[in-house]
Short mmCIF file of C-alpha atoms in Angstrom, two decimals:
data_model
loop_
_atom_site.label_atom_id
_atom_site.label_comp_id
_atom_site.label_asym_id
_atom_site.label_seq_id
_atom_site.Cartn_x
_atom_site.Cartn_y
_atom_site.Cartn_z
CA MET A 588 0.00 0.00 0.00
CA SER A 589 1.31 3.46 -0.83
CA ALA A 590 0.04 6.96 -1.51
CA SER A 591 -0.50 8.34 -4.98
CA SER A 592 0.75 11.74 -6.08
CA ASP A 593 -2.34 13.50 -4.71
CA GLY A 594 -2.06 11.75 -1.34
CA SER A 595 -5.03 9.37 -1.66
CA PRO A 596 -4.37 5.75 -0.64
CA SER A 597 -3.20 3.58 -3.50
CA TYR A 598 -2.05 0.04 -4.09
CA ALA A 599 1.59 -0.31 -5.07
CA ARG A 600 2.39 -0.48 -8.78
CA THR A 601 4.19 -3.52 -10.11
CA PRO A 602 5.39 -4.37 -13.62
CA ARG A 603 2.28 -6.43 -14.33
CA THR A 604 -0.13 -3.77 -13.12
CA THR A 605 1.61 -1.08 -15.17
CA PRO A 606 0.20 -0.99 -18.71
CA THR A 607 2.44 -0.63 -21.72
CA ARG A 608 -0.31 1.22 -23.61
CA TYR A 609 -2.92 3.87 -22.69
CA LYS A 610 -1.11 4.55 -19.41
CA ASP A 611 -3.47 7.41 -18.57
CA ARG A 612 -6.37 4.96 -18.31
CA ALA A 613 -4.79 3.10 -15.39
CA THR A 614 -5.08 3.86 -11.70
CA TRP A 615 -3.91 2.20 -8.51
CA GLU A 616 -6.07 4.35 -6.23
CA GLN A 617 -8.04 2.33 -3.72
CA GLU A 618 -11.16 4.43 -4.06
CA ALA A 619 -11.43 3.93 -7.82
CA ILE A 620 -10.60 0.22 -7.60
CA HIS A 621 -13.04 -0.43 -4.77
CA ALA A 622 -15.82 1.47 -6.58
CA VAL A 623 -15.61 -0.88 -9.57
CA LEU A 624 -15.40 -3.97 -7.36
CA ASP A 625 -18.45 -2.83 -5.38
CA GLU A 626 -20.62 -1.99 -8.40
CA ALA A 627 -20.08 -5.27 -10.25
CA TYR A 628 -20.71 -8.67 -8.67
CA ILE A 629 -19.53 -11.14 -11.31
CA CYS A 630 -15.80 -11.69 -11.71
CA HIS A 631 -13.83 -13.81 -14.12
CA LEU A 632 -11.43 -16.01 -12.15
CA GLY A 633 -8.34 -17.12 -14.04
CA PHE A 634 -6.01 -19.90 -12.94
CA VAL A 635 -3.68 -22.41 -14.54
CA ALA A 636 -4.67 -26.09 -14.73
CA ASP A 637 -2.27 -28.62 -16.25
CA GLY A 638 -0.28 -25.74 -17.71
CA ALA A 639 -3.23 -24.17 -19.54
CA PRO A 640 -5.30 -21.11 -18.65
CA VAL A 641 -8.85 -21.52 -17.32
CA VAL A 642 -11.28 -18.61 -16.89
CA LEU A 643 -14.54 -19.15 -15.01
CA PRO A 644 -17.26 -16.66 -14.06
CA THR A 645 -18.28 -16.55 -10.41
CA ILE A 646 -19.52 -14.17 -7.74
CA TYR A 647 -17.32 -12.32 -5.28
CA ALA A 648 -17.47 -9.68 -2.58
CA ARG A 649 -14.98 -7.18 -1.19
CA VAL A 650 -14.34 -6.78 2.54
CA GLY A 651 -11.76 -4.06 3.08
CA SER A 652 -8.75 -5.03 1.00
CA ARG A 653 -9.80 -8.64 0.61
CA LEU A 654 -11.79 -10.31 -2.12
CA TYR A 655 -13.88 -13.35 -1.25
CA ILE A 656 -14.65 -15.52 -4.26
CA HIS A 657 -17.37 -18.13 -4.23
CA GLY A 658 -16.72 -21.73 -5.17
CA SER A 659 -17.81 -25.12 -4.06
CA THR A 660 -15.86 -27.91 -2.52
CA GLY A 661 -14.85 -30.22 -5.33
CA SER A 662 -14.40 -27.55 -8.00
CA ARG A 663 -10.96 -27.47 -9.57
CA PRO A 664 -9.76 -24.05 -8.37
CA LEU A 665 -11.02 -24.71 -4.86
CA ARG A 666 -9.18 -28.00 -4.52
CA ALA A 667 -5.95 -26.30 -5.57
CA ALA A 668 -6.51 -23.38 -3.18
CA THR A 669 -6.74 -25.74 -0.22
CA ALA A 670 -3.08 -26.56 -0.60
CA GLU A 671 -0.77 -24.68 1.71
CA GLN A 672 0.88 -22.81 -1.13
CA GLY A 673 -2.47 -21.56 -2.44
CA LEU A 674 -3.55 -20.99 -6.03
CA PRO A 675 -2.09 -18.26 -8.26
CA VAL A 676 -5.06 -16.39 -9.74
CA CYS A 677 -6.01 -13.37 -11.79
CA VAL A 678 -9.41 -11.92 -10.91
CA THR A 679 -10.91 -9.54 -13.48
CA VAL A 680 -14.07 -7.45 -13.14
CA THR A 681 -15.48 -5.46 -16.07
CA LEU A 682 -18.27 -2.89 -16.36
CA VAL A 683 -19.33 -1.66 -19.80
CA ASP A 684 -20.59 1.94 -20.00
CA ALA A 685 -20.95 2.69 -23.71
CA LEU A 686 -20.28 1.56 -27.24
CA VAL A 687 -18.12 4.19 -28.93
CA LEU A 688 -18.97 4.53 -32.63
CA THR A 689 -16.64 6.75 -34.63
CA LYS A 690 -16.54 7.83 -38.25
CA SER A 691 -13.50 5.59 -38.74
CA ALA A 692 -13.63 1.83 -38.19
CA PHE A 693 -10.28 2.01 -36.41
CA ASN A 694 -11.39 4.33 -33.59
CA HIS A 695 -14.42 2.26 -32.60
CA SER A 696 -14.12 1.40 -28.93
CA VAL A 697 -15.94 0.62 -25.70
CA ASN A 698 -16.18 2.86 -22.66
CA PHE A 699 -15.53 0.59 -19.69
CA ARG A 700 -14.22 0.32 -16.16
CA SER A 701 -12.26 -2.78 -15.20
CA VAL A 702 -10.17 -4.10 -12.33
CA VAL A 703 -7.47 -6.75 -12.64
CA ALA A 704 -6.09 -8.31 -9.43
CA HIS A 705 -3.15 -10.72 -9.36
CA GLY A 706 -2.16 -12.86 -6.42
CA THR A 707 -2.37 -16.17 -4.64
CA ALA A 708 -5.76 -17.28 -3.36
CA HIS A 709 -6.28 -19.42 -0.27
CA GLN A 710 -9.34 -21.28 0.89
CA VAL A 711 -11.11 -19.69 3.87
CA THR A 712 -11.09 -22.28 6.64
CA ASP A 713 -11.62 -20.24 9.83
CA PRO A 714 -15.35 -20.50 10.74
CA ALA A 715 -15.62 -16.85 11.84
CA GLU A 716 -14.01 -15.62 8.63
CA LEU A 717 -16.24 -17.94 6.59
CA ASP A 718 -19.31 -16.38 8.24
CA VAL A 719 -18.11 -12.90 7.29
CA ALA A 720 -17.29 -14.01 3.76
CA LEU A 721 -20.63 -15.73 3.14
CA ALA A 722 -22.61 -12.76 4.48
CA ALA A 723 -20.58 -10.45 2.24
CA LEU A 724 -21.27 -12.68 -0.78
CA VAL A 725 -25.04 -12.65 -0.12
CA ASP A 726 -25.11 -8.90 0.61
CA HIS A 727 -22.93 -7.77 -2.27
CA ALA A 728 -25.50 -7.78 -5.05
CA VAL A 729 -28.43 -7.16 -2.65
CA PRO A 730 -27.41 -5.10 0.40
CA GLY A 731 -29.19 -6.17 3.59
CA ARG A 732 -30.09 -9.60 2.25
CA SER A 733 -28.01 -11.77 4.62
CA GLY A 734 -30.00 -10.67 7.66
CA GLU A 735 -33.32 -11.70 6.09
CA VAL A 736 -32.70 -15.33 5.14
CA ARG A 737 -32.18 -18.69 6.82
CA PRO A 738 -28.47 -19.00 7.62
CA ALA A 739 -26.54 -21.97 6.28
CA ASN A 740 -26.68 -25.13 8.38
CA ALA A 741 -23.71 -27.39 9.05
CA LYS A 742 -24.30 -29.57 6.00
CA GLU A 743 -24.61 -26.54 3.72
CA LEU A 744 -21.49 -24.94 5.19
CA ALA A 745 -19.58 -28.13 4.50
CA ALA A 746 -20.58 -27.94 0.82
CA THR A 747 -19.57 -24.28 0.46
CA ALA A 748 -16.10 -23.06 -0.23
CA VAL A 749 -14.77 -19.55 -0.44
CA ILE A 750 -11.34 -18.43 -1.47
CA ARG A 751 -9.64 -15.27 -0.25
CA LEU A 752 -7.46 -12.99 -2.36
CA GLU A 753 -5.68 -10.13 -0.62
CA LEU A 754 -5.85 -7.04 -2.83
CA ASP A 755 -2.23 -6.07 -3.25
CA GLU A 756 -1.16 -6.25 -6.88
CA VAL A 757 -4.23 -4.63 -8.43
CA SER A 758 -5.14 -1.82 -10.80
CA ALA A 759 -8.20 -0.34 -12.45
CA LYS A 760 -8.55 0.85 -16.01
CA THR A 761 -11.15 3.33 -17.19
CA ARG A 762 -12.03 4.49 -20.67
CA ALA A 763 -14.58 7.29 -20.34
CA ASP A 764 -13.55 9.24 -23.38
CA ASP A 765 -16.17 11.13 -25.35
CA ALA A 766 -13.69 13.14 -27.36
CA GLY A 767 -15.20 11.83 -30.57
CA ASP A 768 -13.59 11.69 -33.95
CA ASP A 769 -10.07 12.45 -35.07
CA PRO A 770 -9.83 15.96 -36.61
CA GLU A 771 -9.15 14.54 -40.08
CA ASP A 772 -12.37 12.48 -39.92
CA GLN A 773 -14.71 15.21 -38.69
CA ASP A 774 -16.05 16.23 -42.09
CA LEU A 775 -16.90 12.68 -43.15
CA PRO A 776 -20.63 12.05 -43.67
CA HIS A 777 -20.79 9.07 -41.27
CA TRP A 778 -22.74 9.10 -37.99
CA SER A 779 -20.60 9.01 -34.84
CA GLY A 780 -21.41 9.01 -31.17
CA LEU A 781 -22.04 6.87 -28.11
CA ILE A 782 -24.58 4.17 -27.34
CA PRO A 783 -24.92 4.17 -23.53
CA VAL A 784 -24.94 0.70 -21.92
CA THR A 785 -26.50 0.10 -18.52
CA THR A 786 -27.32 -2.95 -16.45
CA VAL A 787 -30.92 -2.80 -15.27
CA HIS A 788 -32.27 -4.75 -12.29
CA GLY A 789 -35.99 -5.28 -12.74
CA ALA A 790 -38.89 -5.51 -10.32
CA PRO A 791 -38.56 -8.54 -8.00
CA VAL A 792 -40.59 -11.58 -9.14
CA PRO A 793 -41.70 -13.54 -6.05
CA TYR A 794 -41.71 -17.34 -5.72
CA ASP A 795 -44.09 -17.07 -2.77
CA GLU A 796 -46.82 -14.46 -3.30
CA ALA A 797 -47.82 -14.57 0.38
CA VAL A 798 -44.65 -12.79 1.57
CA PRO A 799 -44.67 -8.98 1.11
CA LEU A 800 -41.66 -7.30 -0.44
CA PRO A 801 -39.20 -6.45 2.37
CA ALA A 802 -37.51 -3.05 2.73
CA HIS A 803 -34.15 -4.28 1.45
CA LEU A 804 -35.73 -5.09 -1.95
CA ARG A 805 -37.67 -1.84 -2.42
CA ARG A 806 -34.76 -0.30 -4.32
CA TYR A 807 -35.77 -2.45 -7.31
CA PRO A 808 -36.37 -1.88 -10.19
CA ARG A 809 -33.22 0.20 -10.63
CA MET B 781 -17.53 -31.67 -34.42
CA SER B 782 -20.10 -34.34 -33.69
CA ALA B 783 -23.84 -34.73 -33.33
CA SER B 784 -25.64 -34.66 -29.99
CA SER B 785 -28.23 -37.24 -28.99
CA ASP B 786 -31.02 -35.32 -30.73
CA GLY B 787 -29.00 -34.99 -33.94
CA SER B 788 -28.23 -31.27 -33.77
CA PRO B 789 -24.62 -30.32 -34.51
CA SER B 790 -22.42 -30.25 -31.42
CA TYR B 791 -18.82 -29.66 -30.54
CA ALA B 792 -16.98 -32.71 -29.21
CA ARG B 793 -16.82 -33.14 -25.44
CA THR B 794 -13.44 -33.29 -23.79
CA PRO B 795 -12.48 -33.81 -20.15
CA ARG B 796 -12.07 -30.08 -19.58
CA THR B 797 -15.40 -29.15 -21.16
CA THR B 798 -17.22 -31.80 -19.12
CA PRO B 799 -18.26 -30.36 -15.75
CA THR B 800 -17.86 -32.35 -12.57
CA ARG B 801 -20.89 -30.62 -11.04
CA TYR B 802 -24.33 -29.51 -12.35
CA LYS B 803 -23.84 -31.63 -15.46
CA ASP B 804 -27.36 -30.85 -16.67
CA ARG B 805 -26.40 -27.18 -17.07
CA ALA B 806 -23.79 -27.93 -19.73
CA THR B 807 -24.27 -28.23 -23.46
CA TRP B 808 -21.98 -28.72 -26.43
CA GLU B 809 -24.63 -27.87 -29.03
CA GLN B 810 -23.46 -25.35 -31.59
CA GLU B 811 -26.74 -23.47 -31.66
CA ALA B 812 -26.76 -22.78 -27.91
CA ILE B 813 -23.05 -21.89 -27.84
CA HIS B 814 -23.28 -19.57 -30.84
CA ALA B 815 -26.37 -17.84 -29.41
CA VAL B 816 -24.45 -16.82 -26.28
CA LEU B 817 -21.39 -15.77 -28.29
CA ASP B 818 -23.56 -13.65 -30.61
CA GLU B 819 -25.55 -11.91 -27.85
CA ALA B 820 -22.55 -10.82 -25.76
CA TYR B 821 -19.67 -8.83 -27.21
CA ILE B 822 -17.17 -8.66 -24.33
CA CYS B 823 -15.09 -11.73 -23.56
CA HIS B 824 -12.53 -12.41 -20.86
CA LEU B 825 -9.35 -13.68 -22.48
CA GLY B 826 -7.16 -15.85 -20.24
CA PHE B 827 -3.57 -16.76 -20.97
CA VAL B 828 -0.43 -17.63 -19.03
CA ALA B 829 2.39 -15.10 -18.73
CA ASP B 830 5.58 -16.01 -16.86
CA GLY B 831 3.76 -19.00 -15.37
CA ALA B 832 0.90 -16.96 -13.89
CA PRO B 833 -2.67 -16.52 -15.16
CA VAL B 834 -3.74 -13.24 -16.78
CA VAL B 835 -7.37 -12.38 -17.60
CA LEU B 836 -8.16 -9.33 -19.74
CA PRO B 837 -11.49 -8.07 -21.07
CA THR B 838 -11.71 -7.41 -24.78
CA ILE B 839 -14.12 -7.51 -27.71
CA TYR B 840 -14.57 -10.43 -30.05
CA ALA B 841 -16.76 -11.64 -32.90
CA ARG B 842 -17.77 -15.05 -34.20
CA VAL B 843 -17.52 -16.01 -37.86
CA GLY B 844 -18.75 -19.55 -38.32
CA SER B 845 -16.76 -21.70 -35.92
CA ARG B 846 -14.04 -19.13 -35.43
CA LEU B 847 -13.66 -16.44 -32.79
CA TYR B 848 -11.79 -13.28 -33.69
CA ILE B 849 -10.46 -11.46 -30.64
CA HIS B 850 -9.33 -7.87 -30.78
CA GLY B 851 -5.94 -6.79 -29.54
CA SER B 852 -3.27 -4.37 -30.57
CA THR B 853 0.24 -4.94 -31.75
CA GLY B 854 2.48 -4.66 -28.73
CA SER B 855 0.06 -6.11 -26.17
CA ARG B 856 1.34 -9.14 -24.30
CA PRO B 857 -1.07 -11.79 -25.62
CA LEU B 858 -0.71 -10.56 -29.16
CA ARG B 859 3.07 -10.74 -29.13
CA ALA B 860 2.86 -14.33 -27.90
CA ALA B 861 0.22 -15.27 -30.48
CA THR B 862 2.49 -14.18 -33.33
CA ALA B 863 4.81 -17.07 -32.57
CA GLU B 864 4.36 -20.10 -34.76
CA GLN B 865 3.17 -22.26 -31.92
CA GLY B 866 0.44 -19.76 -30.97
CA LEU B 867 -0.87 -18.83 -27.54
CA PRO B 868 -2.88 -21.24 -25.35
CA VAL B 869 -5.97 -19.34 -24.26
CA CYS B 870 -9.28 -19.71 -22.49
CA VAL B 871 -11.99 -17.36 -23.75
CA THR B 872 -15.01 -16.95 -21.47
CA VAL B 873 -18.23 -15.07 -22.21
CA THR B 874 -20.89 -14.53 -19.55
CA LEU B 875 -24.44 -13.16 -19.66
CA VAL B 876 -26.33 -12.57 -16.39
CA ASP B 877 -30.11 -13.04 -16.53
CA ALA B 878 -31.27 -12.82 -12.91
CA LEU B 879 -30.30 -12.73 -9.27
CA VAL B 880 -31.86 -15.74 -7.54
CA LEU B 881 -32.88 -14.91 -3.96
CA THR B 882 -34.01 -17.88 -1.90
CA LYS B 883 -35.27 -18.25 1.66
CA SER B 884 -31.97 -19.93 2.55
CA ALA B 885 -28.63 -18.17 2.22
CA PHE B 886 -27.15 -21.35 0.74
CA ASN B 887 -29.44 -21.54 -2.30
CA HIS B 888 -28.84 -17.97 -3.45
CA SER B 889 -27.61 -18.07 -7.01
CA VAL B 890 -27.42 -16.29 -10.34
CA ASN B 891 -29.23 -17.25 -13.54
CA PHE B 892 -26.66 -16.99 -16.28
CA ARG B 893 -25.52 -18.22 -19.68
CA SER B 894 -21.80 -18.66 -20.27
CA VAL B 895 -19.43 -20.10 -22.84
CA VAL B 896 -15.91 -21.31 -22.15
CA ALA B 897 -13.62 -22.03 -25.11
CA HIS B 898 -10.17 -23.59 -24.79
CA GLY B 899 -7.56 -23.69 -27.49
CA THR B 900 -4.52 -22.11 -29.09
CA ALA B 901 -4.90 -18.67 -30.61
CA HIS B 902 -2.93 -17.43 -33.60
CA GLN B 903 -2.52 -13.94 -34.94
CA VAL B 904 -4.43 -13.22 -38.15
CA THR B 905 -1.85 -12.25 -40.76
CA ASP B 906 -3.61 -12.87 -44.08
CA PRO B 907 -4.93 -9.48 -45.31
CA ALA B 908 -8.20 -10.91 -46.65
CA GLU B 909 -8.89 -12.73 -43.38
CA LEU B 910 -8.00 -9.58 -41.42
CA ASP B 911 -10.59 -7.61 -43.45
CA VAL B 912 -13.26 -10.19 -42.60
CA ALA B 913 -12.24 -10.22 -38.93
CA LEU B 914 -12.23 -6.42 -38.53
CA ALA B 915 -15.62 -6.07 -40.22
CA ALA B 916 -17.01 -8.77 -37.92
CA LEU B 917 -15.60 -6.99 -34.85
CA VAL B 918 -17.22 -3.68 -35.85
CA ASP B 919 -20.52 -5.33 -36.82
CA HIS B 920 -20.83 -7.63 -33.81
CA ALA B 921 -22.23 -5.16 -31.29
CA VAL B 922 -23.85 -2.96 -33.96
CA PRO B 923 -24.95 -4.95 -37.04
CA GLY B 924 -24.49 -3.07 -40.30
CA ARG B 925 -21.94 -0.68 -38.86
CA SER B 926 -18.87 -1.70 -40.89
CA GLY B 927 -20.46 -0.58 -44.17
CA GLU B 928 -21.11 2.92 -42.84
CA VAL B 929 -17.69 4.05 -41.65
CA ARG B 930 -14.32 4.99 -43.08
CA PRO B 931 -12.32 1.75 -43.52
CA ALA B 932 -8.95 1.43 -41.82
CA ASN B 933 -6.00 2.85 -43.75
CA ALA B 934 -2.61 1.15 -44.02
CA LYS B 935 -1.20 2.82 -40.92
CA GLU B 936 -4.25 1.88 -38.85
CA LEU B 937 -4.18 -1.71 -40.11
CA ALA B 938 -0.54 -1.97 -39.07
CA ALA B 939 -1.49 -0.93 -35.52
CA THR B 940 -4.35 -3.42 -35.25
CA ALA B 941 -3.98 -7.04 -34.33
CA VAL B 942 -6.57 -9.77 -34.20
CA ILE B 943 -6.15 -13.30 -32.94
CA ARG B 944 -8.12 -16.27 -34.17
CA LEU B 945 -9.39 -19.13 -32.01
CA GLU B 946 -11.02 -22.08 -33.74
CA LEU B 947 -14.04 -23.18 -31.74
CA ASP B 948 -13.35 -26.81 -31.05
CA GLU B 949 -13.06 -27.48 -27.32
CA VAL B 950 -16.00 -25.38 -26.16
CA SER B 951 -19.12 -25.69 -24.04
CA ALA B 952 -21.94 -23.51 -22.76
CA LYS B 953 -23.48 -23.53 -19.32
CA THR B 954 -26.94 -22.24 -18.53
CA ARG B 955 -28.71 -21.77 -15.22
CA ALA B 956 -32.29 -20.77 -15.95
CA ASP B 957 -33.86 -22.40 -12.93
CA ASP B 958 -36.86 -20.77 -11.34
CA ALA B 959 -37.77 -23.76 -9.23
CA GLY B 960 -37.51 -21.65 -6.10
CA ASP B 961 -37.00 -22.85 -2.57
CA ASP B 962 -36.25 -26.27 -1.16
CA PRO B 963 -39.40 -27.97 0.17
CA GLU B 964 -38.16 -27.75 3.76
CA ASP B 965 -37.74 -23.96 3.43
CA GLN B 966 -41.09 -23.16 1.82
CA ASP B 967 -42.90 -22.21 5.03
CA LEU B 968 -40.20 -19.81 6.21
CA PRO B 969 -41.34 -16.17 6.42
CA HIS B 970 -38.53 -14.83 4.19
CA TRP B 971 -39.09 -13.29 0.77
CA SER B 972 -37.78 -15.32 -2.16
CA GLY B 973 -37.80 -14.81 -5.90
CA LEU B 974 -35.89 -13.47 -8.86
CA ILE B 975 -34.52 -10.05 -9.72
CA PRO B 976 -34.32 -9.95 -13.54
CA VAL B 977 -31.09 -8.49 -14.93
CA THR B 978 -30.92 -7.01 -18.42
CA THR B 979 -28.37 -5.03 -20.39
CA VAL B 980 -29.97 -1.95 -21.90
CA HIS B 981 -28.56 -0.06 -24.87
CA GLY B 982 -29.76 3.54 -24.74
CA ALA B 983 -30.59 6.08 -27.41
CA PRO B 984 -27.55 7.01 -29.50
CA VAL B 985 -25.81 10.25 -28.40
CA PRO B 986 -24.27 11.95 -31.45
CA TYR B 987 -20.88 13.63 -31.55
CA ASP B 988 -21.89 15.45 -34.72
CA GLU B 989 -25.48 16.76 -34.61
CA ALA B 990 -25.45 17.49 -38.35
CA VAL B 991 -25.55 13.81 -39.34
CA PRO B 992 -28.99 12.17 -39.11
CA LEU B 993 -29.31 8.81 -37.39
CA PRO B 994 -28.74 6.07 -40.00
CA ALA B 995 -31.01 3.04 -40.39
CA HIS B 996 -28.54 0.64 -38.73
CA LEU B 997 -28.83 2.59 -35.45
CA ARG B 998 -32.62 2.93 -35.34
CA ARG B 999 -32.91 -0.25 -33.28
CA TYR B 1000 -31.70 1.77 -30.26
CA PRO B 1001 -32.70 2.22 -27.49
CA ARG B 1002 -33.24 -1.50 -26.90
#
């Protein structure tokens, strides 16, 4: 952990979190990184199995400078993370904000915010930490949810596995450019502009009509 | 390529595209796999660099049984994919359809559709194939777009790199379950149900007000 040039807390830069291109899109500031991690709730978990890359989507939650990533006992990454040496992983989270359509094919792009975290993941084995991690996983997409459900019983806990990744070697990248077309393209007759992209959470659809919608779900649709 | 039990064309199963859990969620059918690949347009590209996994978001397009994945000359995966032996990759595409909120914490889930493709990627070097790939990349998110823009010039083409992955070892997974709560939880007082999740593409925002909206963009907002 270190401080950036303006004094706000930042994660330390390393060679693999320092881009070779579009350097101005990268940041190591905690606030920017945590904001992306807290808005999204699906990550893509990368690991190496038999020498080859594997990328799987799963849910995660952030608690301070830790990521908790959901798995199940028996899944490949989880078995590897139980070993003492842990599992080298890359966890990537991506939010898409707009399609960028320019007058030239070449300048077409996507406005996005992403976080890439490198490190070694370990399975959470301490019962108290597992409680915190599971509550965080349930609350991440739907704040307040974990207090309004039946907690896991012993059999369910035994079938659940969570891995922990300390945020340490991590950066965010943002492309939020709306600068438009290159000067030499501006007089071309083609349409150019942005198509905004948003993720919409609809009105809750109940399984059990007899239960009224609780307060923690009244934020939907959003 | 092979045929599934109902005769529809399928990709061949391999050990790493055969799940150890939730086997009924997996399919190798081309139609289901291609539908996911054609609806999404962001993939997470996994590769191994210096022995460690790296996962980066990027855009892609499908042409038949090939994926074209966008990069730029100079980026790490692209440099590796120029080598004759290519770059072992895992390309994962994920669509989220709903948050699944159950009366038990344990059964909380996400309805999703995902595709995971394993293989060795190679850089596209043939100029005719590169033309096809770049048009597919521009048209994927916005059909019809490539015919309505200035094509790339020689300098731009030299700065663009695309890698090709033959779809061969690939599967899709779908969770579309709305079965709800376990029987033993059904009388609990907690709310349970689905929160639908959709990706919305808004009305186009022009850079250049003088150009009217062309036909290929009149599908937005959607």
